PDB file of C-alpha atoms and ligand atoms in Angstrom:
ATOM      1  CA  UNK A   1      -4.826  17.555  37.777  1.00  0.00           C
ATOM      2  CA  UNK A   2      -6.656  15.115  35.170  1.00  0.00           C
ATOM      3  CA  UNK A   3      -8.110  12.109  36.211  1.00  0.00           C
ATOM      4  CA  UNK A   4      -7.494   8.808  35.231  1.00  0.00           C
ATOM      5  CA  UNK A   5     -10.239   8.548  33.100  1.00  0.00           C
ATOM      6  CA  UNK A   6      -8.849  12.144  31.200  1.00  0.00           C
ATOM      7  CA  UNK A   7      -5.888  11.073  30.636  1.00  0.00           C
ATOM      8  CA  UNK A   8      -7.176   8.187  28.778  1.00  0.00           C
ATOM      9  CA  UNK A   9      -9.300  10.347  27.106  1.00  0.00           C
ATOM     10  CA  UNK A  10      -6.839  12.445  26.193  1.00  0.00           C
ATOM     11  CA  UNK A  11      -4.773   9.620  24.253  1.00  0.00           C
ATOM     12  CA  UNK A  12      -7.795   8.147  22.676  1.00  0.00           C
ATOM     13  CA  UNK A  13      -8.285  12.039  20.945  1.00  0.00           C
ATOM     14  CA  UNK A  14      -4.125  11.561  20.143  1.00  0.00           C
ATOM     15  CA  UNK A  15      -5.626   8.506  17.687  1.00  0.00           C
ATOM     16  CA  UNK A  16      -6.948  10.995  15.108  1.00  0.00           C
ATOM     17  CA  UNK A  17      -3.460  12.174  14.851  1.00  0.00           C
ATOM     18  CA  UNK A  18      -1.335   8.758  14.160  1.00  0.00           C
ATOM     19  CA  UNK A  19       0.466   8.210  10.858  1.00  0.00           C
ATOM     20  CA  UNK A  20      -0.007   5.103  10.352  1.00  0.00           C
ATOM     21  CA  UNK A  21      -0.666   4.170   6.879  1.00  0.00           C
ATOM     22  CA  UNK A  22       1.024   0.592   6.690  1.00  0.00           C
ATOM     23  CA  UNK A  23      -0.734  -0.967  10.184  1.00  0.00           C
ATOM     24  CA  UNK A  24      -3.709   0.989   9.737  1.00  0.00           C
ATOM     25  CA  UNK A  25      -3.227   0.848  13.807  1.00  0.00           C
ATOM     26  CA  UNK A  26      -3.652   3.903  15.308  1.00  0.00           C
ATOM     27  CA  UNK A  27      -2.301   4.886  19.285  1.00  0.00           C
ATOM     28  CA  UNK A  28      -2.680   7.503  21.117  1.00  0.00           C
ATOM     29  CA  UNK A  29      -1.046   8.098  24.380  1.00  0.00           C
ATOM     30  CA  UNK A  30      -0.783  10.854  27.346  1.00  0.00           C
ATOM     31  CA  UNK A  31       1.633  11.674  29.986  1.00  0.00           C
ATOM     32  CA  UNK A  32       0.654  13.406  32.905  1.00  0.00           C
ATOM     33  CA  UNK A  33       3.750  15.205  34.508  1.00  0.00           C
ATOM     34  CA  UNK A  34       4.173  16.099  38.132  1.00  0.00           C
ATOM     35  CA  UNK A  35       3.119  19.288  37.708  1.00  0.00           C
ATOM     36  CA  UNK A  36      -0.542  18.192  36.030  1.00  0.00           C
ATOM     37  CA  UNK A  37       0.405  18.833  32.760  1.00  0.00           C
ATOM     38  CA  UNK A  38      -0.605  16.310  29.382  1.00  0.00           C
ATOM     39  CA  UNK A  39       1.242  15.998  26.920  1.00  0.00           C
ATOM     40  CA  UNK A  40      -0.024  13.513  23.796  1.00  0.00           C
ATOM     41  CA  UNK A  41       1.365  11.630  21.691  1.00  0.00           C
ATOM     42  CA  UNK A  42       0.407   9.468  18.467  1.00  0.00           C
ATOM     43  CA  UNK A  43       2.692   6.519  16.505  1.00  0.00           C
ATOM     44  CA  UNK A  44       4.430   8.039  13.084  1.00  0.00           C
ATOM     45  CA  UNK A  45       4.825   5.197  10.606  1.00  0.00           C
ATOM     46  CA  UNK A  46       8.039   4.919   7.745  1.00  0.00           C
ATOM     47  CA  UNK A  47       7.913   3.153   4.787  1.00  0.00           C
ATOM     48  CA  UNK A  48      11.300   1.674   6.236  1.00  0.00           C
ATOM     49  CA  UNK A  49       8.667  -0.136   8.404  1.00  0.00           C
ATOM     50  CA  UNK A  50      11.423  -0.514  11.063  1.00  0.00           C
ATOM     51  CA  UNK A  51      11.962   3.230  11.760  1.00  0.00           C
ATOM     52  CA  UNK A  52       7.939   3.469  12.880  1.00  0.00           C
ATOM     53  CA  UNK A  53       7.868   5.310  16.142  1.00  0.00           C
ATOM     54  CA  UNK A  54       5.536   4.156  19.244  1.00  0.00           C
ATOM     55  CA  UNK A  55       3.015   6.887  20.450  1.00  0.00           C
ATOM     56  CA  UNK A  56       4.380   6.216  23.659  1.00  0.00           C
ATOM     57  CA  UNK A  57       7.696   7.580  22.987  1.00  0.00           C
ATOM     58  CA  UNK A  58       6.419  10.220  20.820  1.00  0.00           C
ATOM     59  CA  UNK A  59       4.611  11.192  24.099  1.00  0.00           C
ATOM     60  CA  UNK A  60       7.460  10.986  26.201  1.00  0.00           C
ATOM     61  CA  UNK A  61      10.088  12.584  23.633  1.00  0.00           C
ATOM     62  CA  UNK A  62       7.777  15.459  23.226  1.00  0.00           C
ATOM     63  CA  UNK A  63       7.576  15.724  27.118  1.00  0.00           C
ATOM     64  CA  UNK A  64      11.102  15.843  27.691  1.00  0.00           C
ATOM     65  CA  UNK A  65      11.727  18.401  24.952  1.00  0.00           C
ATOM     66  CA  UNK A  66       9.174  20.827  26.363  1.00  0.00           C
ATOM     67  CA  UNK A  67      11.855  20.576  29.846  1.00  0.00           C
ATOM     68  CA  UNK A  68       9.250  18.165  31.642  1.00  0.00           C
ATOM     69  CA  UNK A  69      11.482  14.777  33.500  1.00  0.00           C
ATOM     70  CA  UNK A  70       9.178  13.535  35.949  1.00  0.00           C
ATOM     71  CA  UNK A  71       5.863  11.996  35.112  1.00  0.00           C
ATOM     72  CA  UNK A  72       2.861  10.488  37.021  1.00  0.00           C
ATOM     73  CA  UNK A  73       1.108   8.497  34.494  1.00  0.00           C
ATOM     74  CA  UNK A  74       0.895   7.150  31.625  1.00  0.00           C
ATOM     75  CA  UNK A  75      -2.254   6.065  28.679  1.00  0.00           C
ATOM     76  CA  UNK A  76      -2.345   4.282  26.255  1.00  0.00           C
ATOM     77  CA  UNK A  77      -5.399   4.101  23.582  1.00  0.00           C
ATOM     78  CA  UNK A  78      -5.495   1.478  20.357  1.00  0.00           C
ATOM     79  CA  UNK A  79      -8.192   0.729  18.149  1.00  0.00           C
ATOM     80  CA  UNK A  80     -11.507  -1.045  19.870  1.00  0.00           C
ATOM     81  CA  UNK A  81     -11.324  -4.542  20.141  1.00  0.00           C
ATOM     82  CA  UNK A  82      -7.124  -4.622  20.029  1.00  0.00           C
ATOM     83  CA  UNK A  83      -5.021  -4.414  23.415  1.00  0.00           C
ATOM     84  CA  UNK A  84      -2.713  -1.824  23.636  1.00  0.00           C
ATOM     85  CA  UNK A  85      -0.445  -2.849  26.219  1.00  0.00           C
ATOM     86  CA  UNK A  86       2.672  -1.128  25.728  1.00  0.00           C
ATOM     87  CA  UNK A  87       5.672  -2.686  23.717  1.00  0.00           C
ATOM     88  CA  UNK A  88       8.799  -3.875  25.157  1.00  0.00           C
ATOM     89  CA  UNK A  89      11.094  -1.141  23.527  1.00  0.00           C
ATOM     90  CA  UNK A  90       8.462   1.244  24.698  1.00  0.00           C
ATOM     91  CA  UNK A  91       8.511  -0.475  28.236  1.00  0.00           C
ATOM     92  CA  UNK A  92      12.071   0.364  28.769  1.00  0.00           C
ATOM     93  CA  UNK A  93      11.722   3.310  27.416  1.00  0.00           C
ATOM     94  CA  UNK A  94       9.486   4.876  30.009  1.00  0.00           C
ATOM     95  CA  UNK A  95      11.654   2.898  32.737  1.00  0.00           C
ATOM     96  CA  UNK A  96      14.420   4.710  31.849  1.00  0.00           C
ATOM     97  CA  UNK A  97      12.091   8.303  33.626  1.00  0.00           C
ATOM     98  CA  UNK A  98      10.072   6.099  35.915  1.00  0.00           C
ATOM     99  CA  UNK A  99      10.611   2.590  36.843  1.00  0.00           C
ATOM    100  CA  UNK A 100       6.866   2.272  38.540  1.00  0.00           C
ATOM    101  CA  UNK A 101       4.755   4.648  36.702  1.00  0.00           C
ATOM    102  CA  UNK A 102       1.279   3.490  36.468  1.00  0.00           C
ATOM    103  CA  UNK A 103      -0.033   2.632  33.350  1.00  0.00           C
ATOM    104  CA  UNK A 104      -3.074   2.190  32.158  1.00  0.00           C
ATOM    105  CA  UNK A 105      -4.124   0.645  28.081  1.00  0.00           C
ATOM    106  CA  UNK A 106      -7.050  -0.096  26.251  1.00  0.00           C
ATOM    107  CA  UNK A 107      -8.511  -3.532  25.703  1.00  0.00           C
ATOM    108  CA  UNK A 108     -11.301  -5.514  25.009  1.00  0.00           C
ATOM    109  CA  UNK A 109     -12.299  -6.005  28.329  1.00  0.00           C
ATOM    110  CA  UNK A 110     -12.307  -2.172  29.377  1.00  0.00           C
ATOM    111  CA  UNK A 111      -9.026  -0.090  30.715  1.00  0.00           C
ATOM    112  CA  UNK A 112      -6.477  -1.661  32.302  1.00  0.00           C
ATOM    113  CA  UNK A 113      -4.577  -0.373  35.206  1.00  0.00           C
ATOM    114  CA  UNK A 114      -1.227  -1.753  35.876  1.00  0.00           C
ATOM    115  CA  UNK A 115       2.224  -0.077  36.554  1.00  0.00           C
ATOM    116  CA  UNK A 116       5.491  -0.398  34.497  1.00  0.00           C
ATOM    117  CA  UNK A 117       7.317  -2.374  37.717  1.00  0.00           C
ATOM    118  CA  UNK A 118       4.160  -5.080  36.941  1.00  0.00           C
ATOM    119  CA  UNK A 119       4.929  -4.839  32.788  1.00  0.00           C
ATOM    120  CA  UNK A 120       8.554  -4.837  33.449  1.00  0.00           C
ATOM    121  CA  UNK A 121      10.473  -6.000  36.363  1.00  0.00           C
ATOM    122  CA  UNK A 122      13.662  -6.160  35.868  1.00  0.00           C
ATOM    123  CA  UNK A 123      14.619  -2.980  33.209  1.00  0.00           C
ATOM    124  CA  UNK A 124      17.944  -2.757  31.670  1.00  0.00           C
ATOM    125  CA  UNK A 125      19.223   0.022  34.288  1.00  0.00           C
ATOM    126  CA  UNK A 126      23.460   0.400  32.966  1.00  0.00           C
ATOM    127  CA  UNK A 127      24.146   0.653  36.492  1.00  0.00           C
ATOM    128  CA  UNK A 128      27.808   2.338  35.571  1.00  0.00           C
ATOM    129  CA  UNK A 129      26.355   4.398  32.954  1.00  0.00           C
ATOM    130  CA  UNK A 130      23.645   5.501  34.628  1.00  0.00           C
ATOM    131  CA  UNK A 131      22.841   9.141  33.939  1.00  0.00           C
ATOM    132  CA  UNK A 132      24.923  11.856  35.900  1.00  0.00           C
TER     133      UNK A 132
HETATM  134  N1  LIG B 201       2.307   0.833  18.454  1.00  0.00           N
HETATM  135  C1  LIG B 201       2.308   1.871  19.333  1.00  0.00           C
HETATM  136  O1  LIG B 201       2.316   3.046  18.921  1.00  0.00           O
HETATM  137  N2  LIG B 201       2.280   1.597  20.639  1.00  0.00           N
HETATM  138  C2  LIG B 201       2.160   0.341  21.176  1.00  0.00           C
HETATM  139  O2  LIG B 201       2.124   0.203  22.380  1.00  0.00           O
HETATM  140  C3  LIG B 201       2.097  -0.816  20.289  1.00  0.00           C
HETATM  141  C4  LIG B 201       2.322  -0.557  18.854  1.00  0.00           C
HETATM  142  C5  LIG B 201       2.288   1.127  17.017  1.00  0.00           C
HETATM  143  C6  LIG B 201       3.533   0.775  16.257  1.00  0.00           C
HETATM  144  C7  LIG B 201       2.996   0.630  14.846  1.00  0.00           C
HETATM  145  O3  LIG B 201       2.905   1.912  14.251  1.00  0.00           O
HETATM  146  C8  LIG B 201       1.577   0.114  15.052  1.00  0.00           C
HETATM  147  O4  LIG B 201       1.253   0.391  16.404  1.00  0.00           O
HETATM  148  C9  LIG B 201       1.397  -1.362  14.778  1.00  0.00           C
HETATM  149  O5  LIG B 201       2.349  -2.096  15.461  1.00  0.00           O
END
């Protein structure tokens, strides 16, 4: 099982692999699933800038197609000096697999350690449409 400090580790390696020619901001970010495994991810830029993908849900995307659904944690890793708290699309992304995974992101002040309930309280759920 990787630590907390590995898995944050792990997405700061992801960096080197971000496309992100237009921000120049690369992010890397981890999943651990239940099982121990990590799985990286890194954001992919598009010259329609709206397209860009998050390396959170390049993370999580690659997860779930490799058969993993249930996660323990979550990293994220930005360039020094820039927090990397997850985005709000990103937020209810990973809500929709866990609605209190902990999460941790780098910032100028060190790693922080929160949990998506703390970053997002109330998540869109569908209630009626929720997955069968
Ligand atoms: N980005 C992420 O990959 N994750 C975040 O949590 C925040 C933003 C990406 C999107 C875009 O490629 C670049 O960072 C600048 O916004």
């Amino acid at each position: 099982m990787p630590s907390a400090k590995e898995l944050i580790e792990a997405a700061r390696a992801a960096r080197a692999h971000a496309y992100a020619p237009y921000s120049s901001f690369a992010v890397g970010a981890a999943v651990e699933t239940v099982d121990g495994t990590v799985i990286t991810g890194s954001n992919v830029e598009n010259a329609s800038y709206g397209l860009s993908l998050c390396a959170e849900r390049a993370a999580l995307v690659r997860a779930i197609a490799q058969g993993h659904r249930r996660f323990r944690a979550i990293a994220i890793a930005g360039p020094e000096g820039a927090t990397t708290a997850p985005c709000g699309a990103c937020r209810q992304f990973i809500a929709e697999f866990d609605r209190t995974m902990p999460v941790t992101f780098t910032s100028p002040d060190g790693v922080v350690a929160t949990t998506l309930a703390e970053l997002l309280p109330y998540p869109f759920t569908g209630d009626a449409l929720s997955p069968k």
